[in-house]
XYZ file of C-alpha atoms in Angstrom:
674
model
C 121.593 83.841 108.681
C 123.059 87.255 107.988
C 124.870 89.097 110.769
C 124.447 92.583 109.301
C 122.130 94.023 106.631
C 121.773 97.469 105.109
C 118.228 98.780 104.745
C 118.076 100.814 101.532
C 115.024 102.795 102.555
C 113.590 105.219 105.089
C 110.442 105.871 107.129
C 108.070 103.262 108.477
C 109.236 100.373 106.277
C 112.844 100.796 107.443
C 111.639 100.820 111.064
C 109.506 97.728 110.368
C 112.452 95.775 108.935
C 114.640 96.819 111.856
C 112.106 95.346 114.307
C 112.355 91.830 112.833
C 116.133 92.082 112.489
C 116.440 92.884 116.207
C 114.414 89.784 117.068
C 116.670 87.558 114.967
C 119.876 89.232 116.167
C 120.850 90.935 112.902
C 122.628 94.297 113.078
C 121.024 96.947 110.880
C 122.615 99.739 108.868
C 120.542 102.838 108.068
C 121.184 105.322 105.292
C 119.888 108.864 105.244
C 119.654 112.045 103.208
C 120.494 115.409 104.699
C 116.893 116.094 105.787
C 116.641 112.644 107.410
C 119.683 112.912 109.673
C 117.530 112.832 112.825
C 114.785 110.562 111.424
C 113.393 107.653 113.410
C 114.852 104.965 111.131
C 118.291 106.490 111.713
C 117.866 106.655 115.484
C 116.828 103.009 115.727
C 119.611 101.534 113.577
C 122.885 100.063 114.839
C 124.853 102.100 112.285
C 123.926 105.009 110.013
C 125.590 106.634 107.003
C 124.910 109.772 104.972
C 123.849 109.399 101.336
C 123.567 112.951 100.030
C 121.147 115.870 99.561
C 117.402 115.615 100.141
C 116.068 114.835 96.623
C 115.677 111.076 96.180
C 117.610 111.219 92.910
C 120.632 112.406 94.885
C 120.200 110.073 97.852
C 117.868 107.067 98.138
C 118.029 106.357 94.391
C 121.848 106.401 94.310
C 122.489 102.672 94.113
C 126.227 103.193 93.569
C 126.618 105.095 96.850
C 124.426 102.590 98.712
C 126.542 99.663 97.489
C 129.745 101.450 98.473
C 128.381 102.015 101.991
C 127.398 98.335 102.193
C 130.935 97.283 101.213
C 132.583 99.645 103.679
C 130.449 98.646 106.653
C 130.550 94.915 105.909
C 126.832 94.391 105.269
C 126.177 90.931 103.818
C 122.764 91.805 102.374
C 120.552 94.745 101.389
C 116.815 94.933 102.064
C 115.238 97.499 99.706
C 111.852 97.835 101.454
C 109.328 99.267 98.987
C 109.625 102.231 96.643
C 112.993 103.738 95.674
C 115.234 100.889 94.388
C 113.053 97.982 95.537
C 111.931 97.088 92.002
C 115.079 98.163 90.161
C 116.497 95.117 88.374
C 119.788 96.881 87.631
C 120.331 97.528 91.330
C 119.525 93.896 92.203
C 122.029 92.824 89.550
C 124.675 95.211 90.873
C 124.218 93.749 94.368
C 124.795 90.255 93.012
C 127.923 91.353 91.140
C 129.230 92.985 94.320
C 128.730 89.761 96.288
C 125.974 91.282 98.413
C 122.634 89.470 98.752
C 119.611 91.401 97.488
C 116.672 90.508 99.754
C 114.097 90.121 97.032
C 113.596 88.342 93.719
C 116.402 87.689 91.212
C 117.037 90.482 88.710
C 115.692 88.363 85.859
C 112.295 87.854 87.534
C 112.178 91.485 88.600
C 112.916 92.644 85.064
C 110.125 90.478 83.662
C 107.479 91.264 86.250
C 108.616 94.817 86.988
C 107.425 95.728 83.524
C 103.643 95.714 83.587
C 103.685 95.038 79.850
C 105.919 91.963 80.103
C 103.971 90.729 83.148
C 100.686 90.821 81.205
C 102.276 88.860 78.383
C 103.398 86.152 80.843
C 99.919 86.038 82.390
C 98.394 85.493 78.961
C 100.829 82.636 78.289
C 99.822 80.761 81.464
C 96.108 81.267 80.868
C 95.385 84.001 83.416
C 92.768 86.578 82.308
C 94.030 90.142 81.644
C 92.306 93.487 81.064
C 92.045 94.401 77.351
C 94.385 97.207 76.320
C 97.594 98.210 74.542
C 100.994 97.150 75.899
C 103.164 97.459 72.814
C 106.670 98.872 72.527
C 105.775 101.859 70.340
C 105.379 104.893 72.574
C 104.943 107.703 70.061
C 101.883 109.905 70.515
C 100.266 108.900 67.218
C 100.371 105.188 68.087
C 99.007 105.744 71.592
C 96.201 107.979 70.283
C 95.209 105.382 67.683
C 95.271 102.542 70.227
C 93.222 104.608 72.663
C 90.529 105.099 70.018
C 90.530 101.351 69.404
C 90.185 100.487 73.117
C 87.526 103.133 73.729
C 86.846 105.452 76.659
C 87.085 105.674 79.566
C 90.561 104.185 79.761
C 93.594 104.218 82.025
C 97.115 105.372 81.242
C 99.546 103.479 83.486
C 103.303 103.647 83.995
C 104.994 100.409 82.983
C 107.808 100.701 85.524
C 105.987 101.469 88.771
C 102.871 101.745 90.896
C 101.401 103.674 93.804
C 99.287 105.771 91.450
C 102.375 107.495 90.007
C 102.110 108.047 86.263
C 98.468 106.919 86.218
C 95.656 108.910 84.626
C 91.965 108.313 83.900
C 91.025 109.576 80.434
C 87.375 110.072 79.533
C 87.691 111.380 75.983
C 90.095 111.621 73.067
C 90.362 115.390 73.607
C 91.782 114.849 77.103
C 94.361 112.291 76.021
C 97.339 114.451 74.841
C 97.565 116.470 78.059
C 96.946 113.468 80.331
C 99.477 111.394 78.385
C 102.164 114.064 78.735
C 101.495 114.365 82.469
C 101.587 110.598 83.011
C 104.862 110.217 81.092
C 106.464 113.120 82.950
C 105.389 111.770 86.351
C 106.494 108.217 85.476
C 109.888 109.455 84.323
C 110.389 111.463 87.519
C 109.272 108.642 89.833
C 110.835 105.605 88.125
C 113.339 106.903 85.574
C 111.250 105.322 82.807
C 108.416 107.137 81.034
C 107.024 104.044 79.238
C 103.252 103.752 79.605
C 100.502 101.389 78.495
C 96.754 101.692 78.055
C 93.962 99.660 79.649
C 90.206 99.605 79.377
C 88.750 101.109 82.544
C 86.560 98.539 84.257
C 83.839 100.441 86.075
C 83.313 99.855 89.815
C 85.686 96.883 90.171
C 87.181 95.601 93.379
C 90.967 95.621 93.712
C 92.066 92.271 95.128
C 95.670 91.136 95.428
C 97.318 87.820 96.234
C 100.442 87.565 98.406
C 102.960 84.940 97.251
C 106.114 83.597 98.840
C 108.686 81.443 97.055
C 112.020 79.880 98.012
C 115.108 79.180 95.895
C 114.157 75.528 95.420
C 110.982 75.954 93.381
C 108.376 75.966 96.164
C 105.914 78.824 95.728
C 102.732 79.378 97.744
C 100.002 82.007 98.081
C 98.999 83.444 101.473
C 95.411 84.449 100.838
C 94.244 87.805 99.553
C 93.970 91.463 100.499
C 91.221 93.751 99.281
C 92.515 97.255 98.554
C 89.514 98.773 96.781
C 89.300 102.043 98.725
C 91.741 104.340 96.943
C 92.320 107.999 96.225
C 94.176 108.969 93.058
C 94.852 105.246 92.576
C 96.684 105.136 95.891
C 95.412 102.686 98.476
C 94.024 104.023 101.731
C 92.306 100.990 103.302
C 93.325 97.325 102.976
C 91.783 94.266 104.560
C 92.012 90.501 104.638
C 90.064 88.427 103.824
C 87.889 90.035 101.130
C 84.141 89.736 101.669
C 83.736 89.221 97.904
C 85.713 85.980 97.632
C 84.261 82.507 98.028
C 86.656 79.653 98.872
C 86.500 78.541 95.235
C 87.237 82.007 93.823
C 90.056 82.482 96.349
C 91.654 79.218 95.210
C 91.291 80.138 91.521
C 92.932 83.520 92.028
C 95.654 82.080 94.247
C 96.481 79.344 91.745
C 96.570 81.867 88.884
C 98.967 84.017 90.925
C 101.268 81.060 91.577
C 101.260 80.090 87.872
C 102.256 83.607 86.832
C 104.979 83.945 89.480
C 106.357 80.457 88.740
C 106.557 81.217 85.015
C 108.702 84.235 85.863
C 111.051 82.210 88.093
C 109.996 84.271 91.074
C 111.686 83.980 94.493
C 110.964 85.769 97.797
C 107.856 87.849 98.656
C 105.690 89.385 95.946
C 102.129 90.435 95.243
C 99.946 89.885 92.186
C 97.159 92.393 91.717
C 93.780 91.627 90.146
C 90.584 93.480 89.325
C 87.365 91.704 90.282
C 84.031 92.651 88.684
C 80.499 92.219 90.029
C 80.087 88.882 88.236
C 83.109 87.297 89.901
C 85.385 87.626 86.867
C 88.962 88.557 87.706
C 91.701 90.104 85.557
C 95.439 90.189 86.224
C 96.828 93.721 86.428
C 100.460 93.616 87.512
C 102.935 92.168 89.957
C 104.723 94.080 92.683
C 108.135 92.450 92.994
C 108.704 93.478 96.600
C 107.162 93.605 100.035
C 103.873 95.540 99.941
C 102.892 98.475 102.138
C 99.837 96.484 103.252
C 101.697 93.292 104.200
C 100.722 93.590 107.920
C 97.114 92.478 107.294
C 98.400 89.232 105.797
C 100.756 88.798 108.743
C 97.892 89.168 111.223
C 95.515 86.674 109.588
C 98.202 84.063 108.767
C 100.426 84.497 111.822
C 103.495 84.703 109.549
C 106.184 87.406 109.772
C 106.787 88.177 106.086
C 110.012 90.093 106.721
C 111.388 87.137 108.669
C 110.545 84.801 105.788
C 112.148 87.213 103.328
C 115.351 87.002 105.347
C 115.161 83.211 105.641
C 114.594 82.774 101.898
C 117.385 85.202 100.992
C 119.818 83.351 103.273
C 119.063 80.073 101.488
C 116.475 78.435 103.720
C 113.634 76.445 102.098
C 110.028 77.315 102.963
C 109.042 75.490 106.135
C 105.418 74.907 105.067
C 103.348 73.799 102.086
C 100.237 75.316 100.533
C 98.027 72.875 102.430
C 99.517 73.947 105.760
C 98.654 77.637 105.313
C 95.538 78.717 107.181
C 94.003 82.086 107.940
C 92.065 83.189 110.973
C 90.051 86.278 111.877
C 89.995 89.598 110.037
C 92.543 92.420 109.709
C 92.157 95.994 108.410
C 94.865 98.564 107.693
C 94.451 102.300 107.131
C 97.170 104.688 106.020
C 97.780 107.950 107.844
C 98.934 110.556 105.324
C 100.282 114.093 105.795
C 97.662 115.797 103.642
C 94.718 118.129 104.175
C 91.239 116.746 103.295
C 89.752 120.255 103.561
C 92.226 121.635 100.977
C 91.887 119.046 98.200
C 94.373 116.781 99.990
C 97.342 119.066 99.460
C 100.504 117.689 101.119
C 101.257 119.001 104.591
C 104.773 119.572 105.893
C 106.213 120.682 109.216
C 107.182 119.317 112.616
C 105.206 116.513 114.245
C 104.755 118.219 117.606
C 102.832 115.257 119.031
C 102.133 111.761 117.783
C 100.148 109.663 120.237
C 99.282 106.366 118.503
C 96.429 104.205 119.824
C 97.095 101.247 122.079
C 95.183 98.148 123.076
C 94.537 94.500 122.198
C 94.585 93.806 118.475
C 96.035 97.227 117.554
C 99.321 97.561 115.667
C 100.932 100.794 114.475
C 103.781 100.779 111.942
C 105.176 104.310 112.012
C 108.091 106.198 110.531
C 107.698 109.249 112.778
C 107.581 110.148 116.440
C 106.906 113.391 118.271
C 109.478 115.987 117.253
C 110.197 114.554 113.785
C 110.136 116.683 110.640
C 107.902 115.951 107.631
C 109.413 117.356 104.433
C 108.171 117.765 100.870
C 110.711 115.332 99.411
C 109.182 111.937 100.102
C 105.917 110.026 100.241
C 103.329 111.624 102.577
C 102.537 108.409 104.461
C 103.394 108.824 108.151
C 102.081 105.618 109.667
C 99.845 102.593 109.196
C 97.191 101.657 111.735
C 96.342 97.949 111.609
C 93.650 96.225 113.667
C 92.755 92.565 114.083
C 89.503 90.983 115.246
C 88.040 87.497 115.376
C 85.651 88.513 112.570
C 85.091 91.577 110.362
C 82.599 93.310 112.679
C 85.029 93.037 115.604
C 87.815 94.456 113.430
C 85.603 97.347 112.304
C 84.677 98.230 115.875
C 88.323 98.088 116.895
C 89.274 100.307 113.941
C 86.778 103.020 114.904
C 87.960 102.943 118.502
C 91.640 103.077 117.507
C 91.083 106.047 115.201
C 89.329 107.927 118.011
C 92.403 107.387 120.193
C 94.881 108.628 117.569
C 96.319 112.127 117.993
C 98.811 113.846 115.704
C 99.570 117.569 115.921
C 101.866 119.801 113.902
C 101.014 118.602 110.395
C 97.561 118.125 108.911
C 96.546 114.517 108.256
C 93.754 112.513 106.615
C 92.562 111.231 110.007
C 89.107 112.753 109.508
C 88.704 110.892 106.189
C 89.697 107.609 107.843
C 87.105 108.284 110.547
C 84.388 108.822 107.937
C 85.326 105.625 106.118
C 85.344 103.531 109.289
C 81.762 104.521 110.164
C 80.367 104.501 106.612
C 77.446 102.099 106.184
C 78.495 100.837 102.732
C 82.026 100.137 103.973
C 80.774 98.309 107.027
C 78.573 96.188 104.736
C 81.580 95.381 102.520
C 80.226 97.216 99.474
C 83.564 98.588 98.304
C 85.061 99.239 94.873
C 87.728 101.495 93.388
C 85.317 104.443 92.946
C 84.041 104.107 96.512
C 85.271 107.458 97.862
C 83.868 109.424 94.934
C 80.500 107.664 94.974
C 80.192 108.112 98.720
C 81.155 111.794 98.313
C 83.920 111.544 100.898
C 86.585 113.635 99.166
C 84.832 117.004 99.075
C 85.443 119.436 101.961
C 82.786 118.881 104.608
C 80.578 121.435 106.312
C 81.870 122.162 109.820
C 80.251 120.348 112.716
C 79.287 122.287 115.864
C 82.383 122.884 117.927
C 82.404 120.594 120.997
C 82.640 122.420 124.304
C 85.539 120.134 125.278
C 87.608 121.555 122.428
C 87.094 125.163 123.530
C 87.818 124.360 127.172
C 91.095 122.546 126.509
C 92.188 125.153 123.948
C 91.833 127.877 126.556
C 93.515 125.845 129.290
C 96.381 124.936 126.972
C 96.843 128.589 126.031
C 97.186 129.854 129.598
C 98.945 126.866 131.200
C 102.514 127.827 130.161
C 102.140 131.372 131.454
C 100.656 130.324 134.773
C 103.131 127.501 135.273
C 106.250 129.478 134.425
C 105.197 132.560 136.360
C 104.374 130.831 139.610
C 107.012 128.115 139.515
C 109.994 130.044 138.139
C 109.590 133.535 139.543
C 107.310 133.048 142.496
C 105.196 135.916 141.174
C 101.433 135.797 141.226
C 99.979 134.637 137.898
C 97.161 137.159 138.463
C 99.662 139.986 137.916
C 101.283 138.638 134.741
C 98.639 137.561 132.269
C 97.557 140.972 131.044
C 94.334 140.812 129.016
C 93.536 137.365 130.406
C 92.700 138.844 133.805
C 89.084 139.748 134.441
C 87.385 141.264 137.497
C 86.653 138.583 140.039
C 89.741 136.497 139.262
C 88.498 135.020 135.971
C 90.066 134.693 132.536
C 88.501 135.086 129.132
C 89.481 134.001 125.646
C 87.826 134.501 122.253
C 88.328 132.071 119.361
C 87.285 131.974 115.743
C 86.497 128.533 114.311
C 85.022 128.062 110.804
C 83.783 131.668 110.822
C 82.041 131.214 114.190
C 83.194 133.305 117.148
C 83.204 131.750 120.635
C 84.078 133.267 123.985
C 85.058 131.193 126.988
C 85.428 132.383 130.556
C 87.446 130.387 133.107
C 87.484 130.831 136.876
C 90.079 128.783 138.812
C 88.956 126.937 141.929
C 91.967 126.776 144.207
C 91.403 125.617 147.747
C 94.867 126.489 149.081
C 97.904 128.580 148.168
C 99.778 125.337 147.424
C 97.279 124.495 144.658
C 98.620 127.387 142.612
C 102.037 125.735 142.344
C 100.563 122.484 140.969
C 98.658 124.231 138.183
C 100.447 122.299 135.449
C 99.389 118.977 136.939
C 95.744 119.261 138.004
C 93.146 122.029 137.966
C 89.539 122.668 138.853
C 87.606 125.416 137.099
C 84.230 127.026 136.627
C 83.596 127.466 132.907
C 81.137 129.533 130.876
C 80.952 129.372 127.065
C 79.338 132.169 125.030
C 77.802 133.658 128.205
C 76.033 130.373 128.931
C 75.534 128.816 132.366
C 78.589 128.026 134.456
C 79.687 124.449 134.996
C 82.442 122.801 136.985
C 85.242 120.929 135.169
C 88.640 119.537 136.078
C 91.644 118.968 133.848
C 94.772 116.854 134.285
C 97.837 117.612 132.158
C 99.181 114.227 131.051
C 102.141 115.482 128.999
C 103.312 118.564 127.096
C 100.339 118.457 124.721
C 97.987 115.865 126.230
C 95.078 116.563 128.581
C 92.471 114.585 130.486
C 89.274 116.621 130.875
C 86.456 115.701 133.257
C 83.141 117.365 132.439
C 79.693 116.357 133.714
C 81.222 113.162 135.075
C 82.652 112.156 131.678
C 86.392 111.888 131.035
C 87.872 112.821 127.648
C 91.443 112.815 126.347
C 92.439 115.693 124.075
C 95.680 116.869 122.478
C 96.391 120.590 122.115
C 99.137 122.667 120.504
C 99.609 126.430 120.236
C 101.009 127.364 116.792
C 101.367 131.087 116.206
C 97.933 132.655 116.658
C 96.206 129.284 116.246
C 95.466 126.523 118.711
C 95.265 123.024 117.236
C 93.165 120.372 118.987
C 92.573 116.667 118.378
C 89.449 115.241 120.027
C 88.097 111.753 119.331
C 90.192 111.521 116.196
C 88.912 114.820 114.758
C 91.168 117.844 114.254
C 90.121 121.414 115.054
C 91.821 124.750 114.393
C 90.905 127.664 116.655
C 92.147 131.113 115.735
C 92.767 133.664 118.443
C 92.476 137.398 117.999
C 95.107 138.667 115.576
C 96.724 142.071 115.681
C 95.946 143.928 112.436
C 98.801 143.558 109.936
C 100.291 146.501 108.050
C 99.063 145.391 104.612
C 95.482 144.960 105.785
C 95.486 148.294 107.585
C 96.891 150.149 104.572
C 94.892 148.458 101.841
C 91.605 147.445 103.426
C 90.872 143.736 103.050
C 93.854 143.106 100.807
C 91.656 141.172 98.361
C 92.781 143.219 95.364
C 96.401 142.486 96.149
C 95.729 138.757 96.719
C 93.997 138.418 93.344
C 97.173 139.453 91.545
C 99.388 136.714 92.933
C 99.392 132.952 92.465
C 101.055 131.289 95.431
C 102.444 127.824 96.050
C 99.745 125.976 98.041
C 102.464 123.868 99.690
C 106.235 123.496 99.701
C 107.440 121.742 96.558
C 109.559 121.707 93.416
C 108.499 123.573 90.269
C 108.731 120.881 87.610
C 107.175 122.920 84.797
C 106.522 126.582 83.950
C 103.981 126.893 81.129
C 103.830 130.688 80.800
C 106.189 133.633 80.407
C 106.182 137.279 81.404
C 103.933 139.409 79.261
C 101.861 136.491 77.977
C 98.088 136.762 77.745
C 96.489 133.736 79.458
C 92.973 132.355 79.641
C 90.917 131.551 82.735
C 91.677 128.050 84.091
C 94.867 127.768 82.014
C 97.632 125.722 83.688
C 100.554 128.100 84.276
C 102.883 125.945 86.368
C 103.161 122.453 87.813
C 104.390 121.950 91.390
C 105.566 118.562 92.662
C 105.569 117.550 96.332
C 105.590 114.167 98.029
C 105.686 112.416 94.611
C 102.455 114.026 93.392
C 101.877 116.934 91.005
C 99.652 119.980 91.594
C 98.706 122.446 88.848
C 98.782 126.199 89.471
C 95.922 127.607 87.377
C 95.007 131.106 86.208
C 91.854 132.184 88.130
C 90.803 134.496 85.298
C 91.956 135.729 81.868
C 94.766 138.256 82.106
C 98.404 139.073 81.470
C 101.362 137.529 83.282
C 103.349 140.352 84.873
C 106.158 138.388 86.445
C 107.351 134.825 87.106
C 109.446 134.716 90.256
C 110.964 131.237 89.996
C 112.514 129.003 87.346
C 111.815 125.340 86.611
C 113.557 123.109 89.142
C 113.330 125.641 91.962
C 112.352 124.414 95.427
C 109.770 126.844 96.814
C 108.228 127.185 100.280
C 104.497 127.017 100.861
C 102.907 130.418 100.284
C 105.663 131.647 97.957
C 104.414 133.931 95.147
C 105.107 131.967 91.961
C 103.380 134.150 89.374
C 102.020 137.681 89.383
C 99.073 138.106 87.020
C 96.886 141.073 86.053
């Protein structure tokens, strides 16, 4: 077994690999870009080395620098994780030439199966069904347009060199094709360094089912059951589970055997996944092979009891598989959901910033694979996935109940996440009945911004307590002064405090009266408090609140205890309660622009701002140009996804403030239009 390996990745997968290496006694080497210097995967490694600037092309995709670091530090092997160089055959080959073991398949198998086109050709040779489409070498626009007409619409454009929804587009008509094709090729080139695409007939409402395989260097290759990954957004998986409710034992065996035939024909070694589409009639079609460890591998680990990273290491070090196909059994049910830094209320725009608090759920059958902890920074440069929450139960219903409970316990403050979407999915009737397919989120209308729910009283109470706690604590503890003399507008006649908040256009006022029995109670304010509370001039009630940590509170109201997380950010107070996030806005002082120009609406209409931090990959207008309403003027890329900046009305471009390639902050004025 290896004594030291370099992990050529970052985030949660690097942390996951480190965990198994520690158990086996392998020293780990982390690599990092400039923005990742303090990242969790760096902190938990035995050694760490700088790669370069933040963009992946200058850091995590620099195989030459990674190999040089491996040589210098004496690493015997490199684990690529997923993404970045994990499916780069040239990098695997370079490792072999350098005498360093690549923990993954041989370059020859990766080259064959890493190309979706070549993989489909192999599947056809071994008799596995494939989706009709075009996977030829000619990539000129005329050929692709002609082939698209032959296949018919709707169809999919897919990047040959990668996955994760990058370089993938749904096309519903011939008129849409040129623009969608250009966008797919541009995104594929940026993500994988290869803009080759292929076309596929779009199978309506299929399930996405994948088979995990594991093969050693001596020709033994087995499948480890399936994972259903049908719930997706923008072709990116959000929920994965094993086993699939749609598979019978016979269908499972047929798909597993087809997966083994395909992988064997490619000379595959190590861990890999073969992806299939499954229609309502039980027909399955091979899509592609992922020649690496999958993001969703934990659900397979939980139902099989096998540590896939450990077996990757064993296989790479020359060990034969210790079990046969007949010896593999599965038990129970596992579900994984992905926690992304994105805002469901703002069309899932990426969210960046500091993770002020991350309190993952705990309990039997709950596993959290995370790349961040409280205090870590989330930047625009990499994938938005922060963590994976995986639950296990003795059957699917038990797993579903555990998932809902775990999501309610989860608290993350500082960046906006998709936690509310995961909550909606976990309680959705169709999901709980197993009626899932790749259009599930659209058909269940889960992606549109939702109407605000009534604000829970608990949220208002803890927001107010969190706002005044620092002032009270610091005043009494540090200066000995009375908090009653220091809180300014908080003080009301009779020793009470008041606070007004705006939430989803609704104004709420809360009045708090402390109940202190002795002078000494005032000096323990930050630990435990008793209060009389009135909301919106309603009746008073008695509550108590215990501060558990810097941002965590235990509230007791009407005999019921609730845990909440709270964070003050500028004029806003952010709250997480039962897995739901709330933003409460305090009273703002009028700003100069608003005072001078009324509402400021006229000024706002003239500027097109970056909705999030990102890189301008394309400017499609110039100063002085007349543009039409809804015309795409610029394309912004963040967290591996593109966002179009569109003209809200017909007009003339007055000024463009940035050039292509510029890195812009969220809110920056990109274009001024009249």
